[in-house]
Structure formats: C-alpha cells, structure tokens
Coordinates of C-alpha atoms and ligand atoms in Angstrom, one line a residue:
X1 CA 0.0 0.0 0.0
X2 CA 1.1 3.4 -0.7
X3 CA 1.8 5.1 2.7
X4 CA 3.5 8.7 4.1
X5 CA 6.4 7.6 6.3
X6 CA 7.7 9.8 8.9
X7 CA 12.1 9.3 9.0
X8 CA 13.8 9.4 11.8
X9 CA 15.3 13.3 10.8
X10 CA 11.6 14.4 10.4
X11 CA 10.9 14.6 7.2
X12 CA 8.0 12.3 5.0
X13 CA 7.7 10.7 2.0
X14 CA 5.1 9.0 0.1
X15 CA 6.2 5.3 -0.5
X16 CA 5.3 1.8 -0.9
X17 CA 5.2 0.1 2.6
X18 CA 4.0 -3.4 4.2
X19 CA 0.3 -3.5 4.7
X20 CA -0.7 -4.2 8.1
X21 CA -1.6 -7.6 8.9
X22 CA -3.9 -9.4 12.3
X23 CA -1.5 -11.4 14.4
X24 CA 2.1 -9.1 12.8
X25 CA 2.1 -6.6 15.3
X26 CA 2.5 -6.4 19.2
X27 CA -0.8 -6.1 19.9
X28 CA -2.0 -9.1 18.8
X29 CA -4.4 -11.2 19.4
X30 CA -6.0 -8.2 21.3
X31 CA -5.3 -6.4 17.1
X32 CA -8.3 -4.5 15.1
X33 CA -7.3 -3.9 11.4
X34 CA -8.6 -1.0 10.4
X35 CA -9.5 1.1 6.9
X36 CA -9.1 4.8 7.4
X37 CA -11.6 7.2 6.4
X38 CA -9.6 10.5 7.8
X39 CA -6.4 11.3 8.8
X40 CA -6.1 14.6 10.3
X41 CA -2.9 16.6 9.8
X42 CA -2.2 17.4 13.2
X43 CA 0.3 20.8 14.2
X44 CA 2.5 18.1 15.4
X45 CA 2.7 16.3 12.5
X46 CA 3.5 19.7 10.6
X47 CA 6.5 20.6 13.1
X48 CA 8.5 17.7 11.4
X49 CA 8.0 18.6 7.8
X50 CA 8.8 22.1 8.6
X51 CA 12.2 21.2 9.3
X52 CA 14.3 25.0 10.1
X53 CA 17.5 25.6 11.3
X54 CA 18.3 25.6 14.8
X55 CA 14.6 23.7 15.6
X56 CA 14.5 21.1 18.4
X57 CA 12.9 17.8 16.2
X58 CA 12.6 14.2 17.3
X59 CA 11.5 11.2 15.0
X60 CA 11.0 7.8 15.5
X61 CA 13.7 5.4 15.6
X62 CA 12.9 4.3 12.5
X63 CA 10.5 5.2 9.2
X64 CA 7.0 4.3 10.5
X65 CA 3.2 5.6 8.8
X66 CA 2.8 8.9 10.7
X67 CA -0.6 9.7 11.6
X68 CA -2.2 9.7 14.3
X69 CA -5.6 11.8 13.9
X70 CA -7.4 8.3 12.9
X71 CA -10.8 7.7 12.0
X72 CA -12.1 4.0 10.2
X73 CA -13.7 1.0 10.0
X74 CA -13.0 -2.1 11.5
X75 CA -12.5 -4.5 8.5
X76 CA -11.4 -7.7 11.1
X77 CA -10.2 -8.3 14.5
X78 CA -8.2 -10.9 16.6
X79 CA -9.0 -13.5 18.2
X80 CA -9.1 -11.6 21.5
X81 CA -10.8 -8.7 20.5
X82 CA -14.1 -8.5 22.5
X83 CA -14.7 -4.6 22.4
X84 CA -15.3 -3.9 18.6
X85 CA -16.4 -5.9 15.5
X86 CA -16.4 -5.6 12.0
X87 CA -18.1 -2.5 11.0
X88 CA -18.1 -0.8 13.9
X89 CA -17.0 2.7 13.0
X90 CA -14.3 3.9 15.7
X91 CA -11.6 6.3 16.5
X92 CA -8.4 5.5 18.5
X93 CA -6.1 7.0 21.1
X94 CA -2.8 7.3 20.3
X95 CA -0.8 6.3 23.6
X96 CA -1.2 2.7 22.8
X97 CA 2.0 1.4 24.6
X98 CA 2.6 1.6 28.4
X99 CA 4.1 -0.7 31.1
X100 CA 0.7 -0.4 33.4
X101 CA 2.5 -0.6 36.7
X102 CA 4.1 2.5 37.4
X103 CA 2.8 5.2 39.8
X104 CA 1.2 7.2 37.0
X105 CA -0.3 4.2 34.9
X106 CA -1.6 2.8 38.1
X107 CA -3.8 6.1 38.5
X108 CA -4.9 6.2 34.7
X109 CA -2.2 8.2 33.4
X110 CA -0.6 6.3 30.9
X111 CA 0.5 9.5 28.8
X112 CA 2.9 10.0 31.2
X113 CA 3.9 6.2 31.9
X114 CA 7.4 6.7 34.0
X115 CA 8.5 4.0 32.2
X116 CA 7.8 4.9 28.4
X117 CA 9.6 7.5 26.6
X118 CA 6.8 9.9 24.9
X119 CA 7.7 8.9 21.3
X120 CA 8.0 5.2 22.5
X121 CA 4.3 5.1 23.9
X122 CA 2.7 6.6 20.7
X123 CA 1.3 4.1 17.8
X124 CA 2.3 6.8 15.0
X125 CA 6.3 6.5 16.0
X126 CA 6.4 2.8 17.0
X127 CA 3.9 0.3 14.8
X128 CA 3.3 3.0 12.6
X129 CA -0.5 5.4 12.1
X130 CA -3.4 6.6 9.7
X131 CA -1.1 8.5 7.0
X132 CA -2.1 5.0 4.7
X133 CA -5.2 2.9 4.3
X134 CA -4.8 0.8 6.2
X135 CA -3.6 0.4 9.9
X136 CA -3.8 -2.0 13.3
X137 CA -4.7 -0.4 16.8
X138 CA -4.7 -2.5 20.2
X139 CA -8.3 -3.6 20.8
X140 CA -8.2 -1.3 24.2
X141 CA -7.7 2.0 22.7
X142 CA -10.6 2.1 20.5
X143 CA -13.7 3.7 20.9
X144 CA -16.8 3.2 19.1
X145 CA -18.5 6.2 17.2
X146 CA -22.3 7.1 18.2
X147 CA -24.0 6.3 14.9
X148 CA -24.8 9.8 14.1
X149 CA -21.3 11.3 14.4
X150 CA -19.5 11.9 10.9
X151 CA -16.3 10.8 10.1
X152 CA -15.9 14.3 9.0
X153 CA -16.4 15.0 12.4
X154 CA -14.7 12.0 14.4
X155 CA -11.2 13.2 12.4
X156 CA -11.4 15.8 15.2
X157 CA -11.4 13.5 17.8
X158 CA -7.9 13.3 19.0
X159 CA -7.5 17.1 19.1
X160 CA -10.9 17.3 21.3
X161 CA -9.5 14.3 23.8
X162 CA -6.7 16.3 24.0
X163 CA -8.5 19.7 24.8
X164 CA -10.7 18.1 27.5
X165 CA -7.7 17.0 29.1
X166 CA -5.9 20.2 28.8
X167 CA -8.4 22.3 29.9
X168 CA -10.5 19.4 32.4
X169 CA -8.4 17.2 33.7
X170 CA -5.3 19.2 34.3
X171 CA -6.7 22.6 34.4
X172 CA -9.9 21.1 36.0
X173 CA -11.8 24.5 34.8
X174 CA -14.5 25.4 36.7
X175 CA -17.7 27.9 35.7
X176 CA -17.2 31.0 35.9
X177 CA -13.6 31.3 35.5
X178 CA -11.7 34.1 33.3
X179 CA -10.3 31.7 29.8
X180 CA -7.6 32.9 27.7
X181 CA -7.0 30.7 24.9
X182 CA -3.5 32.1 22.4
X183 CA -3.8 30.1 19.4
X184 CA -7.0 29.7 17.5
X185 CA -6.6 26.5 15.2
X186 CA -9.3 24.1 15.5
X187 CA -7.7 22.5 18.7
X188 CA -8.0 26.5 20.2
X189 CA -11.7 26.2 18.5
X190 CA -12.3 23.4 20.4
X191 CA -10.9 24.7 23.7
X192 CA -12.9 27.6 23.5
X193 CA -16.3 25.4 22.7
X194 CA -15.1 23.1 26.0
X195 CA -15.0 26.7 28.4
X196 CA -18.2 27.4 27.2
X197 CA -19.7 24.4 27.9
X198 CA -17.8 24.2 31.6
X199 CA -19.7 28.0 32.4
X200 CA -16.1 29.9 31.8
X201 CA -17.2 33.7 31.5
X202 CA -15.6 35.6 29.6
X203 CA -13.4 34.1 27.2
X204 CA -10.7 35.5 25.0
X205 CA -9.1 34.2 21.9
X206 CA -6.0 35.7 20.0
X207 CA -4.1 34.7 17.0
X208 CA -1.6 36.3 14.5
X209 CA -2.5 38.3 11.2
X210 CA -3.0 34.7 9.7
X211 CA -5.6 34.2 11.7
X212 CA -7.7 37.0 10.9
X213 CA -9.7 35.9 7.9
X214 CA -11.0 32.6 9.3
X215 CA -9.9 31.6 12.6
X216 CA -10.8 34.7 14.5
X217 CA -13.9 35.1 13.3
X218 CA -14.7 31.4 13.6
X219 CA -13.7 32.0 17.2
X220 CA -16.2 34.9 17.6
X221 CA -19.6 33.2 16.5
X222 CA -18.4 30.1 18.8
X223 CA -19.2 32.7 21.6
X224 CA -15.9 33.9 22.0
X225 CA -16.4 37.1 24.1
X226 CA -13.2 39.2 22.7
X227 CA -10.9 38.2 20.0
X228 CA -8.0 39.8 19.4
X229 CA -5.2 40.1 16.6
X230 CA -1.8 40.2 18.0
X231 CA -0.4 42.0 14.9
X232 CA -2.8 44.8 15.1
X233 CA -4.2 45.1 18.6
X234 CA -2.8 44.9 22.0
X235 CA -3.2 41.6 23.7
X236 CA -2.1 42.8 27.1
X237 CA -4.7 45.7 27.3
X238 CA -7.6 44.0 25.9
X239 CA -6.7 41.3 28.5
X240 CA -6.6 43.9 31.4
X241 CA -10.1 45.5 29.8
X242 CA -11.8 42.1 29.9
X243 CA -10.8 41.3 33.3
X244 CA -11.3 44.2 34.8
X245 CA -7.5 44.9 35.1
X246 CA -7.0 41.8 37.1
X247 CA -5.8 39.6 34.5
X248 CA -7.4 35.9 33.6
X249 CA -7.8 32.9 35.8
X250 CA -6.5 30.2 33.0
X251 CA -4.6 30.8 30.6
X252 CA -4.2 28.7 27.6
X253 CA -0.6 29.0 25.4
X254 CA -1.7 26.9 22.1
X255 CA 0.2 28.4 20.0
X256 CA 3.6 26.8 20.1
X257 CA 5.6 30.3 20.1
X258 CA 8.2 31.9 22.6
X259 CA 6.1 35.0 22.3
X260 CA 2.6 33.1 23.3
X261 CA 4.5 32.0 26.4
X262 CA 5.7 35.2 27.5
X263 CA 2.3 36.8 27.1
X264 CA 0.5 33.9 28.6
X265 CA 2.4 34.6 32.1
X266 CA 1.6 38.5 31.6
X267 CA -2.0 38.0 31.2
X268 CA -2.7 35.6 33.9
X269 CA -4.1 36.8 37.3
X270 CA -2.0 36.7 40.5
X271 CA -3.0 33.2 41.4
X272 CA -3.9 32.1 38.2
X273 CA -2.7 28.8 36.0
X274 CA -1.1 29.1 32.9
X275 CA -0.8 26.0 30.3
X276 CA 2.1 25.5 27.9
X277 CA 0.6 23.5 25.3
X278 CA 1.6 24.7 21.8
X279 CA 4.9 22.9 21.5
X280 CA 3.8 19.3 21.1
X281 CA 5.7 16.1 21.6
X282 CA 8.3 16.2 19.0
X283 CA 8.6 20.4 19.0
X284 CA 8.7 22.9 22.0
X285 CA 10.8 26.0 22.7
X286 CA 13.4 27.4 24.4
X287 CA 13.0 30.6 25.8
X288 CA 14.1 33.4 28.2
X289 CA 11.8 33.1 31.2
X290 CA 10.7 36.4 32.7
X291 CA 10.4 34.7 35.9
X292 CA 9.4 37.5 38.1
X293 CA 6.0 37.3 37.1
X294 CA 5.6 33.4 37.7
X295 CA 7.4 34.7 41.5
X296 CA 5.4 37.4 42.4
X297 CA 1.9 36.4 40.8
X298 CA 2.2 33.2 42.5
X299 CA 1.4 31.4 39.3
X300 CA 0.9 27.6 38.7
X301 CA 2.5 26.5 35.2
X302 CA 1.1 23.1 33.7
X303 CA 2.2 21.5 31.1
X304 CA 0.2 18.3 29.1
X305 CA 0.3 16.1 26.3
X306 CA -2.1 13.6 24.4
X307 CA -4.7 12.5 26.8
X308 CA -6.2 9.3 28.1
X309 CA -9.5 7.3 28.1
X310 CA -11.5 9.2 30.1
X311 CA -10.5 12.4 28.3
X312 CA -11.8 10.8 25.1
X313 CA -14.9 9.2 27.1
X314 CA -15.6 13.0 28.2
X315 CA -14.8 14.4 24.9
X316 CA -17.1 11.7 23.0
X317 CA -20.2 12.2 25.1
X318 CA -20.1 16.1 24.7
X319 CA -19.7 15.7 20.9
X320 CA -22.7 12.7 20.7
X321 CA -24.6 15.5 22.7
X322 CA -23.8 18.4 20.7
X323 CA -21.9 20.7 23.7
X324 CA -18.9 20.1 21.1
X325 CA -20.0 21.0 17.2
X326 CA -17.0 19.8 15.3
X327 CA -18.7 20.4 11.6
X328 CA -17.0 23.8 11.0
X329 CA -13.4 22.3 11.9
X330 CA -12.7 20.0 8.6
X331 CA -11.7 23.0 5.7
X332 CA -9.7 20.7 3.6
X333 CA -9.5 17.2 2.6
X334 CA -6.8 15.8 0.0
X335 CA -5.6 12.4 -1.2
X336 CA -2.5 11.0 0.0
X337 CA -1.0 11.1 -3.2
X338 CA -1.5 15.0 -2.2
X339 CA -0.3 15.2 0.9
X340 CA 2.8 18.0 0.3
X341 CA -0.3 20.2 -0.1
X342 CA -2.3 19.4 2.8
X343 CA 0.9 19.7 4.9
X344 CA 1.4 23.2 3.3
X345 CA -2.0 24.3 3.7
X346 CA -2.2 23.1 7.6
X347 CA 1.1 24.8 8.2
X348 CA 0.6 28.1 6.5
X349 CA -2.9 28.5 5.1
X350 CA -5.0 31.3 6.3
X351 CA -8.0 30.1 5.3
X352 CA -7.8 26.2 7.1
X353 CA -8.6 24.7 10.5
X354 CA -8.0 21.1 10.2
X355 CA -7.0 19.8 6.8
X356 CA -6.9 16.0 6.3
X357 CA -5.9 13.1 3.9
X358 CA -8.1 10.4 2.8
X359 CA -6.3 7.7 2.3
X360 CA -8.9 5.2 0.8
Ligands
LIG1 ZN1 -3.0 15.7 17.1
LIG2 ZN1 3.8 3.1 33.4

C-alpha cells in the first residue's frame, strides 16, 4: 500500500510500505485492522515537515506511517478482541504502549507512563498510524463512534480528547472562571467550545495576522467574548479591559511560540494557571523566562500532552450530545498522493482549520 512515512530526521515521503496484517504486530491477538476514512494533519505532524535551522525535532527510531488523527472502520479483528467488530465505525487513542504498573499508569495516566519514553508510547512512532489505508490499533484504545457522528467529524477527535484533558483534567476549569486561549486552530476552537460548555465567562481568543480571515472570526460566533489580533491590537490591554485589570484565571498558550508563552504569564491573574501547550511532543521552545511574574503572581504553570480514556470518554459524550460542534473544523481534505499540499495548507494556510488526507 502506498503510505506517508515519517524518517527518523523528520521529514516524510510518500512510499510503498507493508500493509498491516492481524497477528504481525505487538498487539496481537488483542489487534483491530482498520481502513481509514480521515487522517487529520495534526500541528504536530507539521512541526517535522517544517524542518528549520536551529529547531529542536525528534522522529522515531525508524521510518514508520505517521498519523495519528485516525478515523475508520473495522475490516477484522483478533481472536481476543471483544470490544469492537467488523463494522463498527471507531476512533483510536494514540498512547497505545505503556508498562501499566508504574505510579502514574496505576492512577490512569498512561501518557505520562514513568516507564515509556513519549515517542516510545505513541502508535504513530512505533507500529506506525493513519497516513495509509490501512492500519492495526490494540483492541483497548478504540472507541466506538455514536451512529450519528461523521467521520468528518470524528477526524477531530484526538485534538478534542486532547483539549478536555488540557483544559478538564489538568486545568480542571471550573464555571465562571476568566479563559484565555492564544492560538486559535481548531484545537484553540475546540478549547474555547469546551470553556463554554464548563460556564467559563468571559473568554478570550487571540491569533496572529493569519488568523484573521478565518480563525478569529470562527472564534467569535463560537461565543468567544473578545478576540483579538496580535499583529494589530494589543493583547495585554484588551486582557486587562476584559478582566477588569485583574488579569485571567486560565490561561491557555496553544500556540507553540516563545512570544505566546511570555504573554500567557503577563495575562494571567495573581494566582492564576497558565498551560504551555503549543509545543507538542516532538517540538517545544526554548526561551528566556521572565520569571518574576511566575514569583510574584504566585502562578501555577502546567504542562500536558495527548490525553487518556477518560479524556476521550468526556470528549465523545459532549460531541454525541452536541456541547462540542465539530462540523466547521474539517476545511480541507486531499488524497494522499496529495499530501505536500495538505501539509502546506495546515502549516501556513490562512483560510484552514483542520485539513486532512483520505487515504482510501
Ligand atoms: Zn493531534
Ligand atoms: Zn507506566
């Protein structure tokens, strides 16, 4: 089958590579083969193909399928699969590998397994993802789609699991807290829906100049209650007017930039928690920290990364009950034979929120 492989310098290529087979993998016999519908090109997945001068990348070991943002159908299953059949439509979290005996896999965080590298415990740099049309995922990290939820909308998936853990289970947002969210790409879109829903009042969103045309004003008829342009208007004062001159309770960097950070700690109440999110697992950046701030605002800084089951069993229930509208997030869809421009467009298109490849 014709599949995009991620090298171990970051960079892809569209190739011929082994289709994958039940009982050839390490999950077997508790293996589901799956066809792909969607593959979502995730920031992360962008970070790699970007590849500048001077940038902190990691790849896998070896060339494996990247893509993680998988939606499908279950063509077969192994002989120990009890969870899913053929047919069943399903999605799939990504931290598929984890030694389930450590002190944070014993309390349900195996994102953060103490004995699995990050890149070691994710199926889309070990047995290889969704970037082909085919692909296996271990029986326990599949869930099954309610019957009226699109694959156009269950691409999204991963990117909402990993919001309601960002903003649930580490931030554990409560109503009527302040939301700043820097960054608004459909994971920031989907952030912003999930403070809504909690009761957060009010909520801001900023971006750069290429967000203007689409993502801010997406932002805005989600409910946002200020968006702001970073290139044109001034974050720190619209922050200050918003609040009252008190500053926000959460804070939200999303956008994967030294700037976002430092902003993030100036906009944040005294007291208040600030998430560093934009990097993602194979990116992040290294910069000055003011730490002043941080000292004499007594802030909390979080950091998080992919999610677990019950962030996609929170996430799948909101969606199936329409807190979570996913329909505006999928701009773009190309064939894999296309995929240098669907990269392209989810890295520097002004007019995208998630673009994806369709393998099939
Ligand atoms: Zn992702
Ligand atoms: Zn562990």
């Amino acid at each position: 089958m014709q599949a995009l492989v991620l090298y171990p310098d970051g960079h892809y290529q569209l190739e011929e590579a082994a289709e994958p087979a039940l009982g050839h993998n390490p999950f077997a016999p508790h293996d589901v083969l799956i066809q792909v519908a969607y593959c979502g090109i995730c920031g992360s997945d962008v970070h790699g193909w970007h590849v500048k001068e001077g940038t902190r990348l990691s790849g896998p070991d070896q060339p494996t399928v990247g893509g993680h943002e998988m939606c499908g159908t279950v063509l077969a299953v192994g002989p120990a699969v009890t969870r899913v059949k053929p047919g069943d439509r399903v999605v799939g979290e990504i931290v598929v590998h984890y030694c389930g005996e450590c002190v944070n896999c014993r309390a349900g965080k195996v994102n953060i397994c103490v004995n699995t590298p990050p890149m070691a415990g994710r199926i889309h740099y070990t047995v290889g993802g969704a970037f082909a049309p085919l692909t296996v995922w271990p029986d326990r990290s599949l869930h099954i789609l309610p019957d009226h939820v699109s694959f156009e909308e269950a691409v999204l998936m991963e990117p909402t699991a990993g919001s309601v853990h960002c903003l649930y289970e580490r931030l554990q947002l409560r109503a009527g807290e302040s939301v700043a969210i820097l960054g608004p790409g459909a994971r920031g879109q989907i952030l912003l829906q999930l403070a809504l829903a909690a009761g957060a009042k009010p909520v801001l969103v900023s971006g750069i100049q290429r967000d203007a045309r689409v993502r801010l004003p997406l932002a805005a008829s989600l409910g946002a209650d200020r968006v702001v342009n970073v290139d044109e208007q001034d974050l720190i004062a619209a922050a200050a007017e918003l609040t009252g001159g008190v500053g926000f309770d959460v804070v939200v960097e999303n956008a994967g930039a030294a700037s976002a950070v430092s902003q993030a700690i100036e906009i944040a109440r005294p007291g208040g928690r600030v998430m560093i999110s934009g990097g993602g697992i194979r990116g992040g950046v290294t910069i000055p920290l003011q730490t002043w701030p941080v000292i004499v605002k007594e802030l909390t800084l979080y950091g998080e990364i992919s999610h677990n089951w019950s962030s996609w069993h929170t996430g799948l229930e909101m969606v199936a009950h329409g807190q979570i509208d996913l329909k505006p997030l999928l701009t773009r869809v190309y064939p894999l034979a296309e995929w240098e421009q669907g990269f392209r467009d989810a890295a520097l298109g002004d007019d995208v929120m998630r673009v994806a490849l369709k393998p099939a």
